[in-house]
Amino acid sequence: KAGVTQTPRYLIKTRGQQVTLSCSPISGHRSVSWYQQTPGQGLQFLFEYFSETQRNKGNFPGRFSGRQFSNSRSEMNVSTLELGDSALYLCASSSLGGQTTQKETQYFGPGTRLLVL
Amino acid sequence: GENVEQHPSTLSVQEGDSAVIKCTYSDSASNYFPWYKQELGKRPQLIIDIRSNVGEKKDQRIAVTLNKTAKHFSLHITETQPEDSAVYFCAASKTGTASKLTFGTGTRLQVML
């Protein structure tokens, strides 16, 4: 099976702009989670989508949002970009996630590196 | 919420030696503990995981141990090789929010020739 893919791989934006990142999970996986990775804060959970519904949410401001489509592909959006939003944004997919830890193994995509100037 | 602490932050070992990375977690309900390896510029990759109904799990040169009472788990790498050099992250999650992984801060392992 093809792995998790993310587009674009690199992105440069300026403060105040908005950005949309895309993630295609492994075929058959219905859960998509998003993480922000920075040198200072490490890997932090943003949110998880399952069957087009946000099921879990981390502690990020409302400027960070996401959605999932019927084919399980997911997008995340960041509005009014700030310098501190510069990070590697990783998505991960798993087959079921959520309610059971039996099928929760998460497979990460290569990430989108966002630079905010 | 869950908090995962990881030590050490950097670890240098000679090729062939063993490496041990330790993590502690705060939420006693956590029951799934994966370890990820991230090489420079690459995605995190799962190397081993353990669930709370098991005390130890081994896969070739890699092993993980879990002490539920003390709420800590450790990664053991034996016979280290240069290709083991990477950043290692521990994580924890629980049933109900299994996809919400709380990560440790990472350990940069350098295996010296």
PDB file of C-alpha atoms in Angstrom, chain A residues 4 31 33 35 37 43 45 48 55-58 88 90 94 97-102 104-106 108-110, chain B residues 31-32 36 38 41-46 49 51 53 89 93-105:
ATOM      1  CA  VAL A   4       0.627   8.626   3.853  1.00  0.00           C
ATOM      2  CA  SER A  31      -8.582   8.181  11.022  1.00  0.00           C
ATOM      3  CA  SER A  33      -4.512  13.039  12.983  1.00  0.00           C
ATOM      4  CA  TYR A  35       0.578  17.197  14.638  1.00  0.00           C
ATOM      5  CA  GLN A  37       6.483  19.711  15.258  1.00  0.00           C
ATOM      6  CA  LEU A  43       5.413  17.076  18.601  1.00  0.00           C
ATOM      7  CA  PHE A  45      -1.382  16.976  18.730  1.00  0.00           C
ATOM      8  CA  GLU A  48      -8.086  14.000  14.741  1.00  0.00           C
ATOM      9  CA  ARG A  55     -13.165  13.377  17.198  1.00  0.00           C
ATOM     10  CA  ASN A  56     -10.315  14.757  19.308  1.00  0.00           C
ATOM     11  CA  LYS A  57      -8.794  18.172  19.639  1.00  0.00           C
ATOM     12  CA  GLY A  58      -5.564  19.454  21.111  1.00  0.00           C
ATOM     13  CA  LEU A  88       6.680  20.946  10.341  1.00  0.00           C
ATOM     14  CA  LEU A  90       2.663  16.086  10.151  1.00  0.00           C
ATOM     15  CA  SER A  94      -4.608   4.763  11.378  1.00  0.00           C
ATOM     16  CA  GLY A  97      -8.048   5.012  16.010  1.00  0.00           C
ATOM     17  CA  GLY A  98     -10.221   6.619  18.645  1.00  0.00           C
ATOM     18  CA  GLN A  99     -12.164   4.137  20.642  1.00  0.00           C
ATOM     19  CA  THR A 100      -9.752   1.251  20.642  1.00  0.00           C
ATOM     20  CA  THR A 101      -6.035   1.070  21.046  1.00  0.00           C
ATOM     21  CA  GLN A 102      -5.951  -2.197  19.119  1.00  0.00           C
ATOM     22  CA  GLU A 104      -4.348   2.662  16.655  1.00  0.00           C
ATOM     23  CA  THR A 105      -0.896   2.362  15.104  1.00  0.00           C
ATOM     24  CA  GLN A 106      -0.326   5.684  13.435  1.00  0.00           C
ATOM     25  CA  PHE A 108       3.095   9.423   9.561  1.00  0.00           C
ATOM     26  CA  GLY A 109       3.365  11.321   6.333  1.00  0.00           C
ATOM     27  CA  PRO A 110       6.529  13.211   5.315  1.00  0.00           C
TER      28      PRO A 110
ATOM     29  CA  ASN B  31      -2.565   2.056  27.883  1.00  0.00           C
ATOM     30  CA  TYR B  32      -0.693   2.357  24.604  1.00  0.00           C
ATOM     31  CA  TYR B  36       9.063   6.452  16.985  1.00  0.00           C
ATOM     32  CA  GLN B  38      12.914  10.136  13.259  1.00  0.00           C
ATOM     33  CA  GLY B  41      14.520  15.402   7.473  1.00  0.00           C
ATOM     34  CA  LYS B  42      12.333  12.327   7.519  1.00  0.00           C
ATOM     35  CA  ARG B  43       8.996  11.305   8.972  1.00  0.00           C
ATOM     36  CA  PRO B  44       8.659   9.638  12.371  1.00  0.00           C
ATOM     37  CA  GLN B  45       8.558   5.872  11.954  1.00  0.00           C
ATOM     38  CA  LEU B  46       7.140   3.423  14.477  1.00  0.00           C
ATOM     39  CA  ASP B  49       4.976  -0.339  20.702  1.00  0.00           C
ATOM     40  CA  ARG B  51       0.187  -2.079  25.442  1.00  0.00           C
ATOM     41  CA  ASN B  53      -1.379  -5.673  29.370  1.00  0.00           C
ATOM     42  CA  PHE B  89      10.294   9.814  20.640  1.00  0.00           C
ATOM     43  CA  SER B  93      -2.390   7.393  24.484  1.00  0.00           C
ATOM     44  CA  LYS B  94      -5.461   5.693  25.869  1.00  0.00           C
ATOM     45  CA  THR B  95      -8.645   3.999  24.794  1.00  0.00           C
ATOM     46  CA  GLY B  96     -11.221   6.550  23.740  1.00  0.00           C
ATOM     47  CA  THR B  97      -8.618   8.981  22.471  1.00  0.00           C
ATOM     48  CA  ALA B  98      -6.221   6.476  21.003  1.00  0.00           C
ATOM     49  CA  SER B  99      -5.216   8.717  18.122  1.00  0.00           C
ATOM     50  CA  LYS B 100      -4.238  11.536  20.435  1.00  0.00           C
ATOM     51  CA  LEU B 101      -0.623  10.701  21.043  1.00  0.00           C
ATOM     52  CA  THR B 102       1.199  12.705  23.693  1.00  0.00           C
ATOM     53  CA  PHE B 103       4.871  12.707  22.828  1.00  0.00           C
ATOM     54  CA  GLY B 104       7.981  13.007  24.916  1.00  0.00           C
ATOM     55  CA  THR B 105      10.503  15.675  24.006  1.00  0.00           C
TER      56      THR B 105
END
